[in-house]
Amino acid sequence: MSTLNTNTSAERNFSLRDAVSRVHSGPGVYLMRDAAGDVIYVGKARNLKKRLASYVKNSGRPDVKTGVLIKKISDVETIVTASEKEALILESNLIKRYKPRYNVDLKDDKRYPSLRLDIKHPYPRLAIVRKIRKDGALYFGPYSSTGAVRQTLKIINKTFMLRKCSDREFKTRTRPCLNCQMKGCMAPCCRDIDKNTYDEMIKEVSLFLKGRTPDLINNIKRDMLDAAEKQDFEKAAVLRDKMFALEKTVEKQAAVSTDFMDRDVIATARGPELSLVTLLFVRGGFLIGSRNFTFSETMSNDSEIVGTFIRQYYETAHYIPKEVLTPVTMEDAPLIEEWLRQIKGQKVRLHRPQRGEKVQLLKLAIQNAAKDLDELTAARLKNTETLVRLQKRLRLSALPDRIECFDNSNISGTLPVASMVVFKNGQPDTASYRRYKIKKVNHPDDYAYMDEVLRRRFGRGGASKPYPDLLVLDGGKGQLGIAVSVIHDLKLQGRFDMLGIAKKDEKRGETQDKVYKTGRANPVNFGRDTDLLLLLQRIRDEAHRFAIAYHRKRRNKTAMQSALDSIPGVGKKRKEQLLRHFKSIQKIREATVEELNALPGIHRGLAEVIKKRLSQPGKPVPI
Ligand code: SF4
């Protein structure tokens, strides 16, 4: 497929200009490495020579951010491909493999909630979620805030008789709840509700959530007139109320285009440390929501950023509109359109508008991106200022940009676990969190647990990197002493600061938690900087929450396995089969007799026994 053409310029005086002179002028992929040999950027080009020459041009302009990054290049490797399409695929694969530091790695702003409609359930309900999964459910949104999503849900609950209870409650109800009495639910939990009627309602809800309210109103109006003609005035009145309620919501929505098309609008805003891509969702001509994605330093230009965004976002998006407006003209737009067509199964147009209402839409997206970037940058700056004060107050050797905090959880030594949470720039970095099952200590001993976990975290040589700037232990001098001795054993002393945070002892009249630092006998006095203590408490509490959640998970799993152990007819093999299929004890508990019976080897009688044994509420389950 491709020819490897490596310009191994690991020589000390790497010259990008020389490297460019040796490069092929066809399509391909280039990998840039830093002095340590790590791949820091992967790019693709229709013409490799031309693309790399553009870096030479930028490198002479140190005022430009890219110019600064270019100075870090110590080697360039190029891979020539037979076509641009091959280059596109290869670039994606190499980015996934190397995760280069200066490629755009979009972080989804998870503040925005969505609505999930589980259409696999015979009588689906709407639930507010933060994560969009590829699980066959329908997702709507994202919404600009929890308030906005709740408002939408409120309108739906008032207008449609969708069920509101959880799946579990739905299965176990023996009588309809208050929602039914208030005419807010048809009560499919207990009544024989025609599935087609419910499905029709689900279609209407979907239309509403897709921004197709005008179409929905037309449908309802037609049904209302039909009912009136047949002199079914009761039905006509219900439909009239529904129509009025929906018309009211339409009045509040912002119509942004007159062709009533679905389209996404992309805009970018770039700052020195942080950049942002904003995506506006226009459905049926109405602006229904937006979403932000952030990324740090990159060597990509605006056109590459937008191209990368499209490929990263639409690879997993639950819906691709027929048109995507972009703020730049992309060289490889036809290639990306072809890629989108393959995913959607229909033509998708990438378009940079030049005039008319589409330009207004783009301007709106650009304004939003700039405003959101300003807000995010200000928030980051505030976090940095807090960390600078923390460094000063605790006399830390470095700015505590990466803080790691450890905690243990167990009940009288049963199923002991530990957690590590990471805060970057004062914010939780959940992707870096770790949890540990204690393996070597078989008696209740908090110090020994901490010793084991710290050795596992820091005792892997280079693989233990990155190290924190500040290590925080939940506990007092004892835990801190353990950390000091482990770090000393691993010859890591001086690499980072360490402290322990212990709960206040109210019996002794203590009014606040105590923070112990190595080399100090007494707790740190925070004076008026109580916000700094609050930050450390927040980090400690997060480690505590994470450890407890893991402990609970282990406990439930063990309890479930034990519960299965006690069912006659369920041996080791069937137990594994059930857990493999349903993934958790909770899901086995929620499964119907039919679902259990559907598994090979589980006859109806056994399925009934399993169901009965697992649904005996209040029965103590051995751990
Ligand atoms: S009436 Fe039944 S289905 Fe409807 S919300 Fe209540 S419990 Fe759920």
XYZ file of C-alpha atoms and ligand atoms in Angstrom:
631
model
C 0.000 0.000 0.000
C 2.672 2.475 0.879
C 6.356 3.096 0.571
C 8.325 3.997 3.639
C 10.544 6.972 3.024
C 12.227 7.760 6.270
C 14.278 10.861 6.688
C 15.972 9.684 9.843
C 17.466 12.988 10.791
C 18.299 12.038 14.288
C 21.500 13.943 13.731
C 21.982 16.656 16.270
C 21.400 19.523 13.853
C 18.104 18.550 12.364
C 17.075 20.908 9.607
C 13.440 20.921 8.571
C 14.436 22.688 5.382
C 16.856 19.850 4.466
C 14.226 17.264 5.339
C 11.732 18.985 3.032
C 14.192 18.929 0.143
C 14.302 15.116 0.345
C 10.559 14.591 0.633
C 8.285 13.171 -2.069
C 5.679 15.519 -3.525
C 2.848 12.953 -3.619
C 0.199 12.205 -0.997
C 1.171 10.677 2.313
C 1.514 10.930 6.053
C 4.258 12.568 8.099
C 5.300 11.852 11.686
C 7.167 14.477 13.673
C 9.317 13.425 16.619
C 10.853 15.417 19.454
C 14.386 15.121 20.827
C 13.347 12.126 22.966
C 12.116 10.292 19.849
C 8.448 10.540 20.832
C 5.939 11.150 18.045
C 4.523 14.612 18.769
C 2.478 15.153 15.625
C 1.016 13.107 12.798
C -0.388 14.811 9.713
C -1.454 13.924 6.215
C -1.107 15.856 3.004
C -2.112 15.755 -0.635
C 1.407 16.986 -1.355
C 3.897 16.075 1.379
C 6.621 18.419 0.131
C 4.303 21.422 0.006
C 2.832 20.698 3.423
C 6.187 20.316 5.152
C 7.483 23.425 3.370
C 4.656 25.376 5.038
C 6.166 24.460 8.434
C 9.529 25.843 7.322
C 7.749 29.105 6.520
C 6.113 29.212 9.973
C 9.259 28.255 11.870
C 10.781 31.626 11.072
C 7.939 33.363 12.927
C 8.535 32.680 16.607
C 5.631 34.951 17.523
C 3.261 32.391 16.040
C 2.396 29.554 18.421
C 2.985 26.963 15.702
C 6.467 28.414 15.240
C 7.263 27.608 18.879
C 6.007 24.043 18.492
C 7.953 23.574 15.253
C 11.169 24.238 17.174
C 10.513 21.035 19.116
C 10.773 18.865 15.990
C 13.924 16.751 15.909
C 12.989 14.306 13.208
C 10.437 13.926 10.437
C 9.395 10.625 8.959
C 7.198 10.455 5.878
C 5.105 7.599 4.569
C 4.053 7.905 0.935
C 0.627 6.493 0.103
C -1.005 5.578 -3.182
C -3.889 8.000 -2.663
C -5.163 10.741 -0.397
C -7.824 8.387 0.899
C -5.147 5.947 2.061
C -3.342 8.854 3.715
C -6.535 9.782 5.573
C -6.982 6.256 6.923
C -3.306 5.850 7.793
C -3.250 9.213 9.583
C -6.240 8.177 11.748
C -4.600 4.862 12.621
C -1.270 6.469 13.501
C -2.961 9.107 15.672
C -4.815 6.369 17.545
C -1.563 4.447 17.958
C 0.764 7.250 19.063
C -1.707 9.729 20.617
C 0.672 12.583 19.649
C 0.753 15.542 21.985
C 0.185 18.218 19.342
C -2.582 16.551 17.404
C -6.087 17.731 18.100
C -7.515 15.555 20.854
C -11.007 16.838 21.394
C -12.372 16.721 24.896
C -16.114 16.684 25.025
C -17.519 19.286 27.336
C -19.559 16.958 29.517
C -21.548 19.690 31.135
C -24.237 19.237 28.548
C -26.952 16.678 29.263
C -28.952 14.732 26.669
C -32.201 12.794 26.713
C -32.173 9.032 26.157
C -35.123 7.077 24.827
C -34.573 3.341 25.127
C -36.563 2.084 22.158
C -35.593 -1.513 22.943
C -37.990 -1.392 25.882
C -41.603 -2.138 24.883
C -42.770 0.975 26.732
C -39.825 3.389 26.630
C -39.331 6.369 28.899
C -37.083 9.410 28.661
C -34.045 9.690 30.925
C -31.503 12.500 31.367
C -27.963 11.270 30.657
C -24.485 12.778 30.309
C -22.918 10.050 28.184
C -24.064 9.098 24.708
C -23.441 5.409 24.069
C -23.839 3.251 21.003
C -26.490 1.088 22.639
C -29.351 1.239 20.161
C -31.220 3.892 22.172
C -32.257 7.240 20.689
C -30.480 10.307 22.049
C -31.664 13.901 21.814
C -29.779 17.063 22.585
C -27.377 17.926 24.022
C -29.073 20.706 25.930
C -27.338 23.861 27.053
C -27.946 23.153 30.771
C -29.675 20.821 33.192
C -32.348 23.512 33.538
C -32.974 23.450 29.780
C -33.247 19.656 29.641
C -35.597 19.596 32.638
C -37.748 22.250 31.001
C -38.017 20.114 27.838
C -38.854 17.058 29.918
C -41.503 19.046 31.745
C -43.171 20.043 28.469
C -43.098 16.424 27.278
C -44.507 15.104 30.536
C -47.318 17.643 30.377
C -48.118 16.985 26.735
C -47.536 13.249 26.308
C -48.516 10.356 28.557
C -45.081 8.746 28.624
C -44.224 6.539 31.562
C -41.941 8.171 34.129
C -40.816 5.320 36.401
C -37.506 3.442 36.266
C -37.319 0.091 34.446
C -37.049 -1.657 37.779
C -40.102 0.031 39.204
C -41.981 -0.666 35.994
C -41.348 -4.393 36.417
C -42.342 -4.586 40.034
C -45.407 -2.293 40.166
C -48.671 -3.968 41.057
C -50.759 -0.784 40.880
C -50.433 2.369 38.752
C -48.771 5.272 40.548
C -49.909 8.854 41.009
C -48.801 9.775 37.477
C -51.666 7.715 36.134
C -54.206 9.355 38.432
C -52.965 12.762 37.294
C -53.465 11.697 33.666
C -49.730 11.854 33.026
C -49.233 8.180 32.186
C -51.256 5.430 30.522
C -49.914 2.984 33.155
C -48.469 0.306 30.892
C -46.981 -1.161 34.094
C -50.316 -2.663 35.104
C -52.831 -2.006 32.343
C -53.170 -3.646 29.000
C -52.072 -0.696 26.865
C -52.171 -1.103 23.117
C -48.542 -1.193 22.013
C -49.352 0.619 18.739
C -50.920 3.537 20.643
C -47.805 3.836 22.815
C -45.537 3.536 19.769
C -47.456 6.341 18.045
C -46.855 8.521 21.074
C -43.142 7.664 21.017
C -43.030 8.773 17.366
C -44.638 12.086 18.318
C -42.166 12.585 21.180
C -39.280 11.848 18.797
C -40.624 14.377 16.278
C -40.882 16.965 19.039
C -37.361 16.274 20.273
C -35.938 16.351 16.748
C -37.248 19.895 16.436
C -40.018 18.837 14.070
C -42.712 20.503 16.186
C -44.387 22.276 13.218
C -44.824 18.896 11.439
C -46.123 17.393 14.662
C -48.612 20.255 15.119
C -49.869 19.718 11.570
C -50.385 15.996 12.267
C -52.254 16.715 15.496
C -54.386 19.366 13.791
C -55.341 16.881 11.084
C -56.304 14.260 13.704
C -58.245 16.884 15.670
C -60.318 17.932 12.644
C -60.857 14.290 11.822
C -62.120 13.584 15.366
C -64.387 16.655 15.269
C -65.869 15.556 11.960
C -66.641 12.169 13.485
C -68.223 14.029 16.404
C -65.700 12.560 18.839
C -65.497 15.878 20.672
C -63.736 14.490 23.729
C -60.802 13.286 21.613
C -60.806 16.516 19.590
C -60.561 18.565 22.817
C -57.581 16.522 24.052
C -55.837 17.014 20.709
C -56.639 20.725 20.724
C -54.992 21.137 24.159
C -51.970 19.216 22.973
C -51.717 21.390 19.878
C -51.937 24.627 21.886
C -49.254 23.407 24.311
C -46.914 22.609 21.419
C -47.628 25.878 19.624
C -46.558 27.692 22.768
C -43.190 25.915 22.774
C -42.619 26.744 19.097
C -43.141 30.438 19.827
C -40.238 30.249 22.264
C -37.850 28.472 19.862
C -35.435 30.440 17.710
C -35.978 29.897 13.984
C -32.618 30.374 12.262
C -33.277 29.277 8.694
C -36.221 29.338 6.371
C -35.530 26.151 4.433
C -36.410 24.020 7.526
C -33.396 21.770 6.888
C -31.306 19.889 9.417
C -27.727 21.072 9.556
C -24.810 21.301 11.981
C -22.674 24.430 12.135
C -19.025 24.265 13.179
C -16.958 27.189 14.463
C -13.549 27.401 16.102
C -11.977 29.813 18.564
C -8.274 29.597 19.368
C -6.348 30.786 22.389
C -2.705 30.411 23.451
C -3.308 27.507 25.869
C -6.775 26.313 25.000
C -8.853 26.191 21.841
C -12.430 25.255 21.251
C -14.748 23.865 18.600
C -18.412 24.793 18.884
C -21.112 22.779 17.193
C -24.612 24.220 16.717
C -27.505 21.880 15.983
C -30.194 23.196 13.658
C -33.134 20.846 13.241
C -36.027 21.660 10.952
C -34.830 25.269 10.800
C -34.770 25.700 14.596
C -31.668 26.057 16.692
C -32.114 23.282 19.236
C -28.763 23.086 21.000
C -25.005 23.385 20.965
C -21.976 21.573 22.256
C -18.351 22.541 22.892
C -15.176 20.517 22.495
C -11.835 21.756 23.784
C -8.280 20.903 22.858
C -4.823 22.107 23.869
C -1.800 23.116 21.822
C -1.719 21.791 18.287
C 0.337 22.121 15.140
C -2.797 21.769 13.009
C -4.102 24.733 11.054
C -7.794 25.716 11.155
C -8.690 23.599 8.142
C -7.021 20.527 9.692
C -8.684 21.179 13.038
C -12.138 21.241 11.440
C -11.344 18.129 9.365
C -10.109 16.264 12.449
C -13.136 17.379 14.421
C -15.530 16.100 11.758
C -13.785 12.741 11.654
C -13.604 12.345 15.436
C -17.124 13.566 16.166
C -19.169 11.944 13.413
C -17.427 8.588 13.781
C -19.581 7.983 16.866
C -22.353 10.587 16.544
C -25.907 9.269 16.740
C -27.091 11.499 13.901
C -25.423 13.091 10.878
C -27.382 15.843 9.120
C -27.333 16.264 5.349
C -25.364 19.488 5.578
C -22.512 20.665 7.796
C -21.467 24.315 7.629
C -17.758 24.897 8.171
C -15.859 28.121 8.901
C -13.059 27.257 6.449
C -12.738 25.683 3.037
C -11.102 22.320 3.477
C -8.699 20.930 0.929
C -9.871 17.411 1.651
C -13.595 18.191 1.875
C -14.509 15.732 -0.944
C -12.646 12.955 0.859
C -14.380 13.661 4.157
C -17.754 13.943 2.407
C -17.176 10.506 0.921
C -16.262 9.147 4.372
C -19.419 10.697 5.862
C -21.515 9.290 3.040
C -20.264 5.807 3.886
C -21.263 6.216 7.532
C -24.654 7.856 6.935
C -25.522 5.905 3.795
C -26.560 9.213 2.186
C -24.818 12.221 0.706
C -23.504 14.727 3.263
C -22.426 18.182 2.118
C -19.620 20.132 3.783
C -20.174 23.739 2.927
C -18.478 27.026 3.729
C -21.259 29.584 3.229
C -20.490 32.898 1.560
C -23.797 34.753 1.815
C -27.352 34.685 3.102
C -28.759 33.239 6.308
C -26.176 30.462 6.397
C -23.430 33.065 6.876
C -25.478 34.523 9.736
C -25.646 31.043 11.254
C -21.912 30.649 10.965
C -21.390 34.068 12.566
C -23.631 32.998 15.430
C -21.528 29.858 15.935
C -18.285 31.888 15.813
C -19.617 34.372 18.384
C -20.636 31.525 20.672
C -17.256 29.841 20.316
C -15.403 33.085 21.165
C -17.618 33.774 24.190
C -17.333 30.225 25.545
C -13.563 30.222 25.057
C -13.289 33.489 27.008
C -15.320 32.003 29.858
C -13.316 28.780 29.924
C -9.994 30.619 29.803
C -11.079 32.887 32.666
C -12.118 29.838 34.733
C -8.756 28.150 34.036
C -6.891 31.282 34.996
C -8.772 31.402 38.262
C -7.854 27.760 38.937
C -4.208 28.513 38.188
C -4.255 31.484 40.555
C -5.654 29.253 43.306
C -2.907 26.699 42.692
C -0.248 29.426 42.825
C -1.598 30.464 46.232
C -1.664 26.813 47.367
C 1.963 26.429 46.305
C 2.877 29.512 48.297
C 0.858 28.596 51.391
C 2.213 25.024 51.537
C 5.688 26.030 50.315
C 5.568 23.426 47.581
C 8.520 22.963 45.253
C 6.333 23.113 42.115
C 2.952 24.402 41.059
C 0.563 21.542 41.998
C -0.806 21.244 38.472
C -1.236 17.467 38.812
C -2.480 16.387 42.219
C -3.001 12.698 43.023
C -4.940 11.611 46.073
C -5.187 8.097 47.566
C -7.767 6.550 49.857
C -8.732 3.032 51.024
C -12.102 1.442 51.598
C -13.082 -1.797 53.344
C -15.408 -3.097 56.007
C -13.415 -4.791 58.796
C -10.810 -5.837 56.265
C -13.353 -7.376 53.864
C -12.709 -6.847 50.147
C -10.231 -4.002 50.699
C -9.756 -1.592 47.809
C -8.009 1.714 47.210
C -8.543 4.616 44.883
C -6.398 7.204 43.190
C -8.011 10.361 41.858
C -6.210 12.933 39.752
C -6.869 16.677 39.594
C -5.305 18.662 36.772
C -5.318 22.420 37.017
C -7.648 22.095 40.004
C -10.221 20.017 38.100
C -10.900 16.254 38.242
C -9.311 14.328 35.376
C -11.515 11.254 35.570
C -9.742 9.505 32.681
C -6.624 9.259 34.892
C -8.421 7.816 37.945
C -7.258 4.361 39.071
C -8.688 1.816 41.459
C -6.831 -0.975 43.176
C -7.886 -4.303 44.595
C -5.645 -4.943 47.618
C -3.833 -8.188 46.847
C -1.090 -8.764 49.395
C -2.594 -7.743 52.726
C -5.082 -10.192 54.221
C -5.802 -8.493 57.533
C -7.354 -5.090 58.297
C -4.447 -2.634 58.179
C -4.882 0.789 56.578
C -1.157 1.506 56.624
C -0.324 -1.764 54.890
C -2.989 -1.101 52.236
C -1.486 2.332 51.577
C 2.008 0.847 51.406
C 0.934 -1.744 48.810
C -0.955 0.730 46.640
C 1.796 3.358 46.613
C 4.349 0.728 45.632
C 2.102 -0.406 42.798
C 1.551 3.172 41.656
C 5.155 4.401 41.798
C 7.243 1.222 41.613
C 7.123 0.667 37.846
C 10.108 2.799 36.872
C 9.458 4.902 33.759
C 5.983 3.373 33.379
C 4.957 5.156 36.583
C 5.193 8.521 34.827
C 3.702 11.072 34.850
C 4.428 11.719 38.513
C 2.181 14.077 40.432
C 3.341 17.516 41.503
C 1.609 16.900 44.807
C 0.682 13.587 46.426
C -2.196 13.729 48.913
C -3.074 10.903 51.320
C -6.352 10.562 53.120
C -5.083 10.315 56.684
C -2.758 11.950 59.138
C 0.867 11.598 60.069
C 0.721 7.771 59.960
C -0.293 7.596 56.286
C 2.139 10.365 55.418
C 4.938 8.430 57.145
C 4.126 5.351 55.016
C 4.252 7.443 51.828
C 7.612 8.953 52.823
C 9.113 5.536 53.420
C 7.745 4.022 50.168
C 8.938 6.981 48.099
C 12.342 6.747 49.813
C 12.570 2.997 49.065
C 11.733 3.666 45.417
C 14.388 6.404 45.302
C 11.866 8.987 44.233
C 12.381 11.424 47.094
C 12.336 15.042 45.992
C 10.326 14.295 42.847
C 7.111 15.686 44.311
C 5.623 17.075 47.501
C 3.457 14.975 49.819
C 0.818 15.733 52.403
C -1.816 13.997 54.470
C -5.250 15.371 55.217
C -6.932 14.106 58.391
C -10.487 14.657 59.571
C -10.982 17.080 62.447
C -11.501 15.517 65.869
C -14.560 17.309 67.191
C -14.243 15.644 70.590
C -10.965 17.491 70.989
C -12.565 20.737 69.937
C -10.954 20.825 66.507
C -12.860 22.990 64.072
C -11.256 22.059 60.792
C -9.508 19.187 59.026
C -5.749 18.983 59.531
C -3.229 19.053 56.717
C 0.174 17.529 57.514
C 3.197 18.151 55.379
C 6.507 16.317 55.420
C 9.078 17.999 57.627
C 6.472 19.725 59.828
C 5.208 18.506 63.183
C 2.068 20.625 63.297
C -0.756 20.904 60.799
C -0.584 23.725 58.248
C -2.352 26.894 59.291
C -4.429 28.120 56.353
C -5.308 31.422 57.981
C -7.839 33.209 55.854
C -7.140 31.004 52.819
C -9.935 28.620 53.708
C -10.687 28.123 49.998
C -7.312 26.324 49.711
C -8.260 23.922 52.478
C -11.636 23.467 50.789
C -9.878 22.516 47.542
C -7.830 19.834 49.338
C -10.945 18.573 51.118
C -12.766 18.369 47.809
C -9.953 16.270 46.344
C -9.870 14.009 49.420
C -13.671 13.611 49.337
C -13.532 12.667 45.668
C -10.937 9.947 46.435
C -13.185 8.749 49.250
C -16.255 8.648 46.997
C -14.368 6.779 44.288
C -12.982 4.195 46.745
C -16.388 3.603 48.320
C -18.043 3.220 44.914
C -15.489 0.563 43.971
C -15.851 -1.220 47.275
C -19.630 -1.251 46.889
C -19.289 -2.617 43.380
C -17.045 -5.450 44.565
C -19.365 -6.162 47.460
C -22.423 -6.327 45.211
C -20.632 -8.576 42.765
C -19.577 -10.946 45.522
C -23.025 -10.809 47.082
C -24.562 -11.637 43.732
C -22.204 -14.506 43.136
C -22.954 -15.826 46.607
C -26.659 -15.403 45.984
C -26.310 -17.433 42.807
C -24.269 -20.060 44.694
C -27.186 -20.781 46.944
C -29.617 -21.570 44.092
C -30.040 -25.294 43.520
C -29.319 -26.183 39.888
C -26.949 -23.253 39.370
C -23.413 -24.573 39.370
C -20.128 -22.894 38.474
C -20.775 -23.102 34.716
C -24.297 -21.671 34.829
C -23.190 -18.956 37.220
C -20.478 -17.894 34.766
C -22.930 -18.099 31.890
C -25.439 -15.841 33.673
C -22.807 -13.298 34.680
C -21.264 -13.326 31.217
C -24.615 -12.719 29.559
C -26.185 -10.204 31.950
C -22.916 -8.571 33.049
C -24.053 -7.874 36.636
C -26.078 -9.431 39.406
C -28.400 -6.449 39.250
C -29.199 -7.163 35.617
C -29.824 -10.867 36.362
C -32.158 -9.765 39.119
C -34.005 -7.484 36.698
C -34.256 -10.099 33.927
C -37.643 -11.678 33.237
C -38.239 -15.426 33.460
C -38.419 -15.446 29.626
C -35.042 -13.721 29.316
C -33.474 -16.189 31.767
C -35.138 -19.100 30.025
C -33.734 -17.901 26.666
C -30.190 -18.852 27.783
C -29.077 -22.313 26.657
C -29.343 -24.886 29.448
C -31.689 -22.806 31.619
C -35.080 -24.458 31.432
C -38.221 -22.619 32.427
C -38.425 -24.249 35.882
C -34.864 -23.209 36.706
C -35.484 -19.701 35.316
C -38.462 -19.377 37.674
C -36.380 -20.561 40.636
C -33.602 -18.067 39.818
C -36.107 -15.244 39.463
C -37.799 -16.139 42.732
C -34.578 -16.505 44.736
C -33.073 -13.276 43.469
C -36.186 -11.194 43.918
C -36.800 -12.017 47.563
C -36.488 -8.520 48.972
C -34.958 -8.086 52.359
C -33.411 -11.530 52.386
C -29.884 -11.151 53.701
C -27.343 -11.975 51.074
C -24.018 -13.339 52.255
C -20.964 -11.317 51.262
S -48.322 4.576 36.149
Fe -47.024 2.810 36.019
S -45.894 3.048 34.135
Fe -46.775 5.022 34.617
S -45.179 6.065 35.725
Fe -46.499 5.116 37.229
S -45.532 3.159 37.621
Fe -44.679 3.913 35.731
